[in-house]
Amino acid sequence: MASAKSMASLLGISSLLLLAFCFCTTEAQSRPPIVNGLSWTFYRSSCPKLEFIVRKELQKIFRKDIGQAAGLLRLHFHDCFVMGCDGSVLLDGSAGGPSEKSELPNLSLRKESFKIVDDLRARVHRRCGRVVSCSDIVAVAARDSVFLTGGPDYNVPLGRRDGVKFAETNATFEHLVAPFANTTTILDKLARKGLDATDAVALSGGHTIGISHCTSFTDRLYPSQDPTLDNTFANGLKQTCPQAETHNTTVLDIRSPNIFVNKYYVDLINRQGLFTSDQDLYTDARTRAIVTSFAANETLFFQKFVLSMIRMGQMDVLTGNQGEIRANCSARNSDSKYLVSVAEENLGSSSEMR
């Protein structure tokens, strides 16, 4: 596990090296196509400091608690897979519908992640007016969570607007991949979103950072041990989770829990994947070769991860006159007690919002 000192060094690397790394990782691959309404330079005139504001604040947060990076990355995943990347996962319940964040699969999302996103929204809106959507802030924060923990830097197409609809009851169960899912279920669910097997394996690499509650994997330990689990690894998990319903936590990737690298795939080859949904990617012949290639070649993993993240980040987005730009990320504007004044609305208007 990386020490606090090593993480501080990682986050404090010189800006020159960061820029060089950004150039190498982004220029080494061609940009994928983007949907109509999104742009690589969407806020160039209306909020040119957007990404600087977000990254600067996240650097401060991660120096204090690097675990928040995994929380923000997962927030983007959970948002996009249910109703598209529209910020619906951020909404509290109201008379208009139930809260998506209160659904069982989302209860594991960090409460701090929601607070961080709305704080970033407030900082951005103070600087630029209400021109940046919460869903765009989630996408930028996810990218920075990858980069600031040692992963690739990449450009994010922006221009999403926030949704005004609530998810249907149990939609999270239908669309999100459960930790006990096998590869067939994973591939089927991602195929519905236009994503393939390479996307499935690459996006699963997000588990190289973060933690999990015991209850997400103790079905592999009790009442009998999953034969795909390495015995030494399983015995260590049993020490952390002595009973099936233990409320302890452990890291998702034993080799690099706080640094975004390709060691997650090495875990799978060594039968040390935490979830069934992780380990089965190596067990299943349809995805084993992809896992092996990512374990052997971190650059390849980074390239495929970036492409898959950009594809995922465009799923069912709202653009143009669709949706809205929320004044409060946890409430639709019609429900919010924090509605901005007409003067602020006019201040924040731009041609890019129309």
mmCIF file of C-alpha atoms in Angstrom:
data_model
loop_
_atom_site.group_PDB
_atom_site.id
_atom_site.type_symbol
_atom_site.label_atom_id
_atom_site.label_comp_id
_atom_site.label_asym_id
_atom_site.label_seq_id
_atom_site.Cartn_x
_atom_site.Cartn_y
_atom_site.Cartn_z
ATOM 1 C CA MET A 1 0.000 0.000 0.000
ATOM 2 C CA ALA A 2 1.382 3.416 -0.959
ATOM 3 C CA SER A 3 2.515 5.606 1.947
ATOM 4 C CA ALA A 4 1.136 9.098 2.548
ATOM 5 C CA LYS A 5 4.552 10.454 1.622
ATOM 6 C CA SER A 6 4.609 8.631 -1.714
ATOM 7 C CA MET A 7 1.095 9.807 -2.523
ATOM 8 C CA ALA A 8 2.052 13.393 -1.717
ATOM 9 C CA SER A 9 4.997 13.056 -4.072
ATOM 10 C CA LEU A 10 2.727 11.717 -6.779
ATOM 11 C CA LEU A 11 0.268 14.579 -6.404
ATOM 12 C CA GLY A 12 3.052 17.131 -6.137
ATOM 13 C CA ILE A 13 4.893 16.189 -9.352
ATOM 14 C CA SER A 14 6.025 19.169 -11.393
ATOM 15 C CA SER A 15 3.610 20.794 -13.815
ATOM 16 C CA LEU A 16 6.138 20.329 -16.612
ATOM 17 C CA LEU A 17 6.106 16.554 -16.202
ATOM 18 C CA LEU A 18 2.321 16.532 -15.954
ATOM 19 C CA LEU A 19 1.984 18.420 -19.208
ATOM 20 C CA ALA A 20 4.464 16.132 -20.906
ATOM 21 C CA PHE A 21 2.608 13.050 -19.720
ATOM 22 C CA CYS A 22 -0.706 14.512 -20.810
ATOM 23 C CA PHE A 23 0.711 15.204 -24.276
ATOM 24 C CA CYS A 24 2.100 11.696 -24.650
ATOM 25 C CA THR A 25 -1.023 9.879 -23.530
ATOM 26 C CA THR A 26 -3.486 11.983 -25.490
ATOM 27 C CA GLU A 27 -1.487 12.342 -28.669
ATOM 28 C CA ALA A 28 -0.617 8.646 -28.797
ATOM 29 C CA GLN A 29 -4.174 7.842 -29.779
ATOM 30 C CA SER A 30 -6.730 9.323 -32.104
ATOM 31 C CA ARG A 31 -9.772 10.932 -30.575
ATOM 32 C CA PRO A 32 -12.927 8.846 -30.802
ATOM 33 C CA PRO A 33 -16.052 10.300 -32.412
ATOM 34 C CA ILE A 34 -18.349 12.308 -30.144
ATOM 35 C CA VAL A 35 -22.107 12.725 -30.196
ATOM 36 C CA ASN A 36 -23.812 15.759 -31.626
ATOM 37 C CA GLY A 37 -23.939 18.578 -29.107
ATOM 38 C CA LEU A 38 -20.743 17.701 -27.259
ATOM 39 C CA SER A 39 -17.445 19.408 -27.987
ATOM 40 C CA TRP A 40 -13.789 19.090 -26.978
ATOM 41 C CA THR A 41 -13.764 22.868 -26.402
ATOM 42 C CA PHE A 42 -17.327 23.481 -25.223
ATOM 43 C CA TYR A 43 -16.486 25.933 -22.413
ATOM 44 C CA ARG A 44 -13.546 27.646 -24.102
ATOM 45 C CA SER A 45 -15.324 31.014 -24.114
ATOM 46 C CA SER A 46 -17.979 30.674 -21.385
ATOM 47 C CA CYS A 47 -15.847 29.027 -18.657
ATOM 48 C CA PRO A 48 -12.227 28.636 -19.752
ATOM 49 C CA LYS A 49 -11.028 27.945 -16.175
ATOM 50 C CA LEU A 50 -13.456 25.064 -15.582
ATOM 51 C CA GLU A 51 -10.941 22.231 -15.664
ATOM 52 C CA PHE A 52 -8.322 24.214 -13.764
ATOM 53 C CA ILE A 53 -10.809 24.937 -10.966
ATOM 54 C CA VAL A 54 -11.835 21.289 -10.664
ATOM 55 C CA ARG A 55 -8.313 19.867 -10.763
ATOM 56 C CA LYS A 56 -6.894 22.376 -8.319
ATOM 57 C CA GLU A 57 -9.599 21.620 -5.751
ATOM 58 C CA LEU A 58 -9.348 17.850 -6.201
ATOM 59 C CA GLN A 59 -5.599 17.988 -5.678
ATOM 60 C CA LYS A 60 -6.263 19.497 -2.241
ATOM 61 C CA ILE A 61 -8.945 16.928 -1.409
ATOM 62 C CA PHE A 62 -6.873 13.936 -2.503
ATOM 63 C CA ARG A 63 -3.856 15.048 -0.503
ATOM 64 C CA LYS A 64 -6.033 14.722 2.590
ATOM 65 C CA ASP A 65 -7.952 11.601 1.510
ATOM 66 C CA ILE A 66 -6.888 9.769 -1.646
ATOM 67 C CA GLY A 67 -9.853 7.418 -1.222
ATOM 68 C CA GLN A 68 -12.170 10.146 -2.508
ATOM 69 C CA ALA A 69 -10.766 9.590 -6.014
ATOM 70 C CA ALA A 70 -12.313 6.137 -6.299
ATOM 71 C CA GLY A 71 -15.618 7.503 -5.025
ATOM 72 C CA LEU A 72 -15.795 10.166 -7.732
ATOM 73 C CA LEU A 73 -14.833 7.689 -10.448
ATOM 74 C CA ARG A 74 -17.594 5.295 -9.372
ATOM 75 C CA LEU A 75 -20.084 8.150 -9.247
ATOM 76 C CA HIS A 76 -19.536 8.758 -12.977
ATOM 77 C CA PHE A 77 -20.017 5.050 -13.741
ATOM 78 C CA HIS A 78 -23.233 4.808 -11.744
ATOM 79 C CA ASP A 79 -24.597 7.988 -13.285
ATOM 80 C CA CYS A 80 -23.967 6.972 -16.880
ATOM 81 C CA PHE A 81 -25.220 3.392 -16.770
ATOM 82 C CA VAL A 82 -28.698 4.052 -15.397
ATOM 83 C CA MET A 83 -30.220 6.962 -17.332
ATOM 84 C CA GLY A 84 -27.233 8.154 -19.264
ATOM 85 C CA CYS A 85 -24.658 10.718 -18.146
ATOM 86 C CA ASP A 86 -27.204 13.298 -17.013
ATOM 87 C CA GLY A 87 -26.480 13.756 -13.297
ATOM 88 C CA SER A 88 -29.577 11.772 -12.316
ATOM 89 C CA VAL A 89 -27.629 9.874 -9.640
ATOM 90 C CA LEU A 90 -27.046 13.183 -7.833
ATOM 91 C CA LEU A 91 -30.740 13.924 -7.297
ATOM 92 C CA ASP A 92 -32.439 13.693 -3.928
ATOM 93 C CA GLY A 93 -35.986 12.395 -3.999
ATOM 94 C CA SER A 94 -38.893 14.819 -4.303
ATOM 95 C CA ALA A 95 -42.544 14.899 -5.253
ATOM 96 C CA GLY A 96 -41.350 14.332 -8.811
ATOM 97 C CA GLY A 97 -39.951 10.906 -8.083
ATOM 98 C CA PRO A 98 -37.831 8.658 -5.844
ATOM 99 C CA SER A 99 -34.133 9.183 -5.343
ATOM 100 C CA GLU A 100 -31.859 7.098 -7.554
ATOM 101 C CA LYS A 101 -29.093 7.482 -4.974
ATOM 102 C CA SER A 102 -31.259 5.699 -2.364
ATOM 103 C CA GLU A 103 -31.526 2.519 -4.468
ATOM 104 C CA LEU A 104 -29.592 -0.400 -2.954
ATOM 105 C CA PRO A 105 -26.824 -0.572 -5.619
ATOM 106 C CA ASN A 106 -26.059 3.111 -4.997
ATOM 107 C CA LEU A 107 -25.940 2.979 -1.205
ATOM 108 C CA SER A 108 -22.252 2.098 -1.454
ATOM 109 C CA LEU A 109 -21.496 5.405 -3.166
ATOM 110 C CA ARG A 110 -19.617 7.743 -0.848
ATOM 111 C CA LYS A 111 -21.726 10.527 0.642
ATOM 112 C CA GLU A 112 -18.658 12.737 0.403
ATOM 113 C CA SER A 113 -18.654 12.307 -3.392
ATOM 114 C CA PHE A 114 -22.010 14.060 -3.691
ATOM 115 C CA LYS A 115 -20.799 16.883 -1.459
ATOM 116 C CA ILE A 116 -17.592 17.279 -3.451
ATOM 117 C CA VAL A 117 -19.477 17.542 -6.752
ATOM 118 C CA ASP A 118 -21.839 20.204 -5.456
ATOM 119 C CA ASP A 119 -18.926 22.128 -3.932
ATOM 120 C CA LEU A 120 -17.131 22.007 -7.290
ATOM 121 C CA ARG A 121 -20.342 23.184 -8.942
ATOM 122 C CA ALA A 122 -20.518 26.159 -6.574
ATOM 123 C CA ARG A 123 -16.895 27.104 -7.232
ATOM 124 C CA VAL A 124 -17.338 26.886 -10.995
ATOM 125 C CA HIS A 125 -20.601 28.828 -10.989
ATOM 126 C CA ARG A 126 -19.103 31.579 -8.855
ATOM 127 C CA ARG A 127 -16.371 32.022 -11.446
ATOM 128 C CA CYS A 128 -18.368 31.584 -14.647
ATOM 129 C CA GLY A 129 -22.048 31.925 -13.856
ATOM 130 C CA ARG A 130 -24.453 29.006 -14.229
ATOM 131 C CA VAL A 131 -23.155 27.677 -17.532
ATOM 132 C CA VAL A 132 -21.611 24.327 -16.515
ATOM 133 C CA SER A 133 -23.815 21.307 -15.822
ATOM 134 C CA CYS A 134 -23.388 19.018 -12.831
ATOM 135 C CA SER A 135 -23.080 16.064 -15.210
ATOM 136 C CA ASP A 136 -20.096 17.704 -16.928
ATOM 137 C CA ILE A 137 -18.498 18.350 -13.539
ATOM 138 C CA VAL A 138 -18.928 14.658 -12.664
ATOM 139 C CA ALA A 139 -17.216 13.665 -15.934
ATOM 140 C CA VAL A 140 -14.280 16.045 -15.386
ATOM 141 C CA ALA A 141 -13.917 14.962 -11.737
ATOM 142 C CA ALA A 142 -13.817 11.296 -12.804
ATOM 143 C CA ARG A 143 -11.063 12.030 -15.306
ATOM 144 C CA ASP A 144 -9.046 13.917 -12.688
ATOM 145 C CA SER A 145 -9.570 11.090 -10.191
ATOM 146 C CA VAL A 146 -7.840 8.771 -12.641
ATOM 147 C CA PHE A 147 -5.031 11.166 -13.487
ATOM 148 C CA LEU A 148 -4.290 12.383 -9.967
ATOM 149 C CA THR A 149 -3.857 8.796 -8.765
ATOM 150 C CA GLY A 150 -1.276 8.018 -11.453
ATOM 151 C CA GLY A 151 -3.443 7.095 -14.433
ATOM 152 C CA PRO A 152 -3.672 8.638 -17.902
ATOM 153 C CA ASP A 153 -4.735 12.206 -18.559
ATOM 154 C CA TYR A 154 -7.177 12.736 -21.397
ATOM 155 C CA ASN A 155 -9.576 15.266 -22.847
ATOM 156 C CA VAL A 156 -13.263 14.951 -21.999
ATOM 157 C CA PRO A 157 -15.925 16.001 -24.503
ATOM 158 C CA LEU A 158 -18.269 18.413 -22.715
ATOM 159 C CA GLY A 159 -21.661 19.989 -23.209
ATOM 160 C CA ARG A 160 -23.906 17.619 -21.234
ATOM 161 C CA ARG A 161 -27.000 19.035 -19.634
ATOM 162 C CA ASP A 162 -28.604 17.772 -16.454
ATOM 163 C CA GLY A 163 -31.643 15.531 -16.599
ATOM 164 C CA VAL A 164 -35.017 16.511 -15.171
ATOM 165 C CA LYS A 165 -36.441 12.980 -14.935
ATOM 166 C CA PHE A 166 -36.096 10.501 -12.094
ATOM 167 C CA ALA A 167 -35.043 6.922 -12.736
ATOM 168 C CA GLU A 168 -37.735 4.266 -12.591
ATOM 169 C CA THR A 169 -37.801 2.098 -9.470
ATOM 170 C CA ASN A 170 -35.247 -0.733 -9.677
ATOM 171 C CA ALA A 171 -33.577 0.788 -12.755
ATOM 172 C CA THR A 172 -30.245 0.568 -10.947
ATOM 173 C CA PHE A 173 -30.638 -3.216 -10.602
ATOM 174 C CA GLU A 174 -31.419 -3.520 -14.285
ATOM 175 C CA HIS A 175 -28.493 -1.482 -15.602
ATOM 176 C CA LEU A 176 -25.642 -1.591 -13.082
ATOM 177 C CA VAL A 177 -23.297 -4.582 -12.901
ATOM 178 C CA ALA A 178 -23.508 -6.292 -9.515
ATOM 179 C CA PRO A 179 -20.318 -7.588 -7.831
ATOM 180 C CA PHE A 180 -21.663 -11.157 -8.076
ATOM 181 C CA ALA A 181 -22.357 -10.911 -11.834
ATOM 182 C CA ASN A 182 -20.597 -13.289 -14.218
ATOM 183 C CA THR A 183 -19.036 -12.286 -17.525
ATOM 184 C CA THR A 184 -22.119 -13.202 -19.548
ATOM 185 C CA THR A 185 -24.206 -10.770 -17.519
ATOM 186 C CA ILE A 186 -21.529 -8.086 -17.795
ATOM 187 C CA LEU A 187 -21.215 -8.420 -21.569
ATOM 188 C CA ASP A 188 -24.984 -8.466 -22.029
ATOM 189 C CA LYS A 189 -25.506 -5.320 -19.952
ATOM 190 C CA LEU A 190 -22.700 -3.417 -21.665
ATOM 191 C CA ALA A 191 -23.813 -4.547 -25.127
ATOM 192 C CA ARG A 192 -27.149 -2.821 -24.492
ATOM 193 C CA LYS A 193 -25.143 0.380 -24.060
ATOM 194 C CA GLY A 194 -23.122 -0.123 -27.229
ATOM 195 C CA LEU A 195 -19.991 -1.284 -25.386
ATOM 196 C CA ASP A 196 -18.009 -4.428 -26.222
ATOM 197 C CA ALA A 197 -15.820 -6.954 -24.397
ATOM 198 C CA THR A 198 -12.733 -4.726 -24.524
ATOM 199 C CA ASP A 199 -14.750 -1.890 -22.990
ATOM 200 C CA ALA A 200 -15.986 -4.259 -20.272
ATOM 201 C CA VAL A 201 -12.478 -5.341 -19.289
ATOM 202 C CA ALA A 202 -10.996 -1.845 -19.581
ATOM 203 C CA LEU A 203 -13.707 -0.161 -17.499
ATOM 204 C CA SER A 204 -13.426 -2.878 -14.859
ATOM 205 C CA GLY A 205 -9.853 -1.650 -14.438
ATOM 206 C CA GLY A 206 -11.326 1.220 -12.443
ATOM 207 C CA HIS A 207 -11.226 -1.285 -9.565
ATOM 208 C CA THR A 208 -7.509 -0.693 -9.315
ATOM 209 C CA ILE A 209 -8.400 2.013 -6.778
ATOM 210 C CA GLY A 210 -10.947 2.018 -3.973
ATOM 211 C CA ILE A 211 -12.450 -0.197 -1.296
ATOM 212 C CA SER A 212 -15.394 -2.563 -0.894
ATOM 213 C CA HIS A 213 -17.617 -3.683 1.939
ATOM 214 C CA CYS A 214 -17.368 -7.344 2.908
ATOM 215 C CA THR A 215 -20.993 -7.985 2.002
ATOM 216 C CA SER A 216 -20.172 -7.414 -1.675
ATOM 217 C CA PHE A 217 -17.980 -10.526 -1.864
ATOM 218 C CA THR A 218 -18.498 -12.776 1.172
ATOM 219 C CA ASP A 219 -20.731 -15.009 -0.943
ATOM 220 C CA ARG A 220 -17.379 -16.215 -2.354
ATOM 221 C CA LEU A 221 -16.172 -17.146 1.135
ATOM 222 C CA TYR A 222 -19.249 -18.545 2.909
ATOM 223 C CA PRO A 223 -20.701 -21.088 3.306
ATOM 224 C CA SER A 224 -18.059 -22.573 0.989
ATOM 225 C CA GLN A 225 -15.073 -20.969 -0.720
ATOM 226 C CA ASP A 226 -15.216 -20.092 -4.413
ATOM 227 C CA PRO A 227 -12.725 -22.431 -6.149
ATOM 228 C CA THR A 228 -11.490 -19.576 -8.340
ATOM 229 C CA LEU A 229 -10.117 -17.784 -5.248
ATOM 230 C CA ASP A 230 -6.447 -18.164 -4.355
ATOM 231 C CA ASN A 231 -6.302 -19.832 -0.921
ATOM 232 C CA THR A 232 -3.868 -17.383 0.665
ATOM 233 C CA PHE A 233 -5.897 -14.446 -0.634
ATOM 234 C CA ALA A 234 -9.141 -16.036 0.590
ATOM 235 C CA ASN A 235 -7.695 -16.648 4.056
ATOM 236 C CA GLY A 236 -6.712 -12.989 4.289
ATOM 237 C CA LEU A 237 -10.238 -11.954 3.326
ATOM 238 C CA LYS A 238 -11.679 -14.237 5.991
ATOM 239 C CA GLN A 239 -9.569 -12.436 8.590
ATOM 240 C CA THR A 240 -11.099 -9.125 7.497
ATOM 241 C CA CYS A 241 -14.579 -10.572 7.031
ATOM 242 C CA PRO A 242 -14.997 -13.365 9.633
ATOM 243 C CA GLN A 243 -18.724 -13.614 8.896
ATOM 244 C CA ALA A 244 -20.847 -13.176 5.793
ATOM 245 C CA GLU A 245 -22.561 -10.058 7.146
ATOM 246 C CA THR A 246 -19.440 -8.363 8.524
ATOM 247 C CA HIS A 247 -19.486 -4.607 7.907
ATOM 248 C CA ASN A 248 -15.740 -4.222 7.450
ATOM 249 C CA THR A 249 -14.041 -3.031 4.268
ATOM 250 C CA THR A 250 -10.996 -4.032 2.259
ATOM 251 C CA VAL A 251 -9.182 -2.746 -0.816
ATOM 252 C CA LEU A 252 -10.286 -3.719 -4.312
ATOM 253 C CA ASP A 253 -6.729 -4.181 -5.575
ATOM 254 C CA ILE A 254 -4.225 -5.629 -3.101
ATOM 255 C CA ARG A 255 -1.216 -4.581 -5.182
ATOM 256 C CA SER A 256 -1.982 -0.901 -5.779
ATOM 257 C CA PRO A 257 -5.103 0.182 -3.857
ATOM 258 C CA ASN A 258 -4.461 3.933 -4.174
ATOM 259 C CA ILE A 259 -2.562 4.177 -7.451
ATOM 260 C CA PHE A 260 -4.152 3.837 -10.877
ATOM 261 C CA VAL A 261 -2.034 1.203 -12.650
ATOM 262 C CA ASN A 262 -2.592 -2.165 -14.350
ATOM 263 C CA LYS A 263 -1.949 -4.367 -11.281
ATOM 264 C CA TYR A 264 -5.665 -5.142 -11.024
ATOM 265 C CA TYR A 265 -5.236 -7.453 -14.023
ATOM 266 C CA VAL A 266 -2.228 -9.120 -12.392
ATOM 267 C CA ASP A 267 -4.543 -9.794 -9.440
ATOM 268 C CA LEU A 268 -6.983 -11.589 -11.734
ATOM 269 C CA ILE A 269 -4.284 -13.784 -13.269
ATOM 270 C CA ASN A 270 -3.244 -14.749 -9.720
ATOM 271 C CA ARG A 271 -6.875 -15.527 -8.758
ATOM 272 C CA GLN A 272 -6.966 -12.524 -6.431
ATOM 273 C CA GLY A 273 -9.900 -10.647 -7.913
ATOM 274 C CA LEU A 274 -12.213 -9.463 -5.144
ATOM 275 C CA PHE A 275 -15.602 -9.723 -6.850
ATOM 276 C CA THR A 276 -17.030 -12.495 -8.988
ATOM 277 C CA SER A 277 -17.466 -9.813 -11.657
ATOM 278 C CA ASP A 278 -13.706 -9.212 -11.497
ATOM 279 C CA GLN A 279 -12.329 -12.752 -11.372
ATOM 280 C CA ASP A 280 -14.713 -14.140 -13.984
ATOM 281 C CA LEU A 281 -13.177 -11.821 -16.589
ATOM 282 C CA TYR A 282 -10.087 -14.025 -16.425
ATOM 283 C CA THR A 283 -11.978 -17.289 -15.994
ATOM 284 C CA ASP A 284 -14.122 -16.676 -19.080
ATOM 285 C CA ALA A 285 -12.446 -17.516 -22.395
ATOM 286 C CA ARG A 286 -14.119 -14.536 -24.112
ATOM 287 C CA THR A 287 -12.248 -11.991 -22.000
ATOM 288 C CA ARG A 288 -9.171 -13.843 -20.678
ATOM 289 C CA ALA A 289 -6.865 -12.706 -23.476
ATOM 290 C CA ILE A 290 -7.855 -9.064 -22.934
ATOM 291 C CA VAL A 291 -7.088 -9.346 -19.215
ATOM 292 C CA THR A 292 -3.719 -10.924 -20.007
ATOM 293 C CA SER A 293 -2.820 -8.209 -22.507
ATOM 294 C CA PHE A 294 -3.627 -5.431 -20.039
ATOM 295 C CA ALA A 295 -1.626 -7.162 -17.280
ATOM 296 C CA ALA A 296 1.392 -7.316 -19.580
ATOM 297 C CA ASN A 297 1.088 -3.853 -21.118
ATOM 298 C CA GLU A 298 0.041 -0.905 -18.967
ATOM 299 C CA THR A 299 0.230 1.527 -21.891
ATOM 300 C CA LEU A 300 -2.285 -0.596 -23.793
ATOM 301 C CA PHE A 301 -4.584 -0.647 -20.756
ATOM 302 C CA PHE A 302 -4.383 3.125 -20.404
ATOM 303 C CA GLN A 303 -5.176 3.659 -24.082
ATOM 304 C CA LYS A 304 -8.175 1.330 -24.044
ATOM 305 C CA PHE A 305 -9.411 2.676 -20.715
ATOM 306 C CA VAL A 306 -9.421 6.248 -22.062
ATOM 307 C CA LEU A 307 -11.343 5.229 -25.189
ATOM 308 C CA SER A 308 -13.867 3.267 -23.136
ATOM 309 C CA MET A 309 -14.340 6.100 -20.644
ATOM 310 C CA ILE A 310 -15.014 8.568 -23.459
ATOM 311 C CA ARG A 311 -17.521 6.154 -25.026
ATOM 312 C CA MET A 312 -19.219 5.515 -21.691
ATOM 313 C CA GLY A 313 -19.297 9.235 -20.892
ATOM 314 C CA GLN A 314 -21.442 9.880 -23.957
ATOM 315 C CA MET A 315 -24.185 7.361 -23.228
ATOM 316 C CA ASP A 316 -27.648 8.909 -23.631
ATOM 317 C CA VAL A 317 -26.378 12.428 -22.926
ATOM 318 C CA LEU A 318 -28.686 15.431 -23.043
ATOM 319 C CA THR A 319 -27.457 18.394 -25.053
ATOM 320 C CA GLY A 320 -28.666 21.680 -26.530
ATOM 321 C CA ASN A 321 -32.194 22.507 -25.391
ATOM 322 C CA GLN A 322 -32.616 19.217 -23.556
ATOM 323 C CA GLY A 323 -32.422 19.070 -19.771
ATOM 324 C CA GLU A 324 -31.128 21.989 -17.728
ATOM 325 C CA ILE A 325 -28.113 23.332 -15.873
ATOM 326 C CA ARG A 326 -28.878 22.802 -12.201
ATOM 327 C CA ALA A 327 -28.367 25.506 -9.621
ATOM 328 C CA ASN A 328 -28.013 22.711 -7.031
ATOM 329 C CA CYS A 329 -26.749 19.314 -8.131
ATOM 330 C CA SER A 330 -29.045 17.394 -5.784
ATOM 331 C CA ALA A 331 -32.286 18.985 -7.025
ATOM 332 C CA ARG A 332 -33.957 19.824 -10.297
ATOM 333 C CA ASN A 333 -34.295 23.564 -10.708
ATOM 334 C CA SER A 334 -38.062 23.338 -10.276
ATOM 335 C CA ASP A 335 -37.553 21.577 -6.931
ATOM 336 C CA SER A 336 -34.585 23.553 -5.637
ATOM 337 C CA LYS A 337 -34.814 26.049 -2.808
ATOM 338 C CA TYR A 338 -31.518 27.417 -4.073
ATOM 339 C CA LEU A 339 -32.814 28.794 -7.364
ATOM 340 C CA VAL A 340 -30.635 31.567 -8.666
ATOM 341 C CA SER A 341 -31.977 35.035 -9.303
ATOM 342 C CA VAL A 342 -32.927 36.260 -12.744
ATOM 343 C CA ALA A 343 -29.869 38.481 -12.668
ATOM 344 C CA GLU A 344 -27.570 35.509 -12.097
ATOM 345 C CA GLU A 345 -29.376 33.585 -14.809
ATOM 346 C CA ASN A 346 -28.716 36.393 -17.260
ATOM 347 C CA LEU A 347 -25.117 36.647 -16.132
ATOM 348 C CA GLY A 348 -24.557 32.975 -16.790
ATOM 349 C CA SER A 349 -26.268 32.785 -20.176
ATOM 350 C CA SER A 350 -24.208 32.139 -23.268
ATOM 351 C CA SER A 351 -24.667 30.964 -26.804
ATOM 352 C CA GLU A 352 -23.315 27.551 -25.744
ATOM 353 C CA MET A 353 -26.322 27.040 -23.473
ATOM 354 C CA ARG A 354 -28.820 27.456 -26.259
#
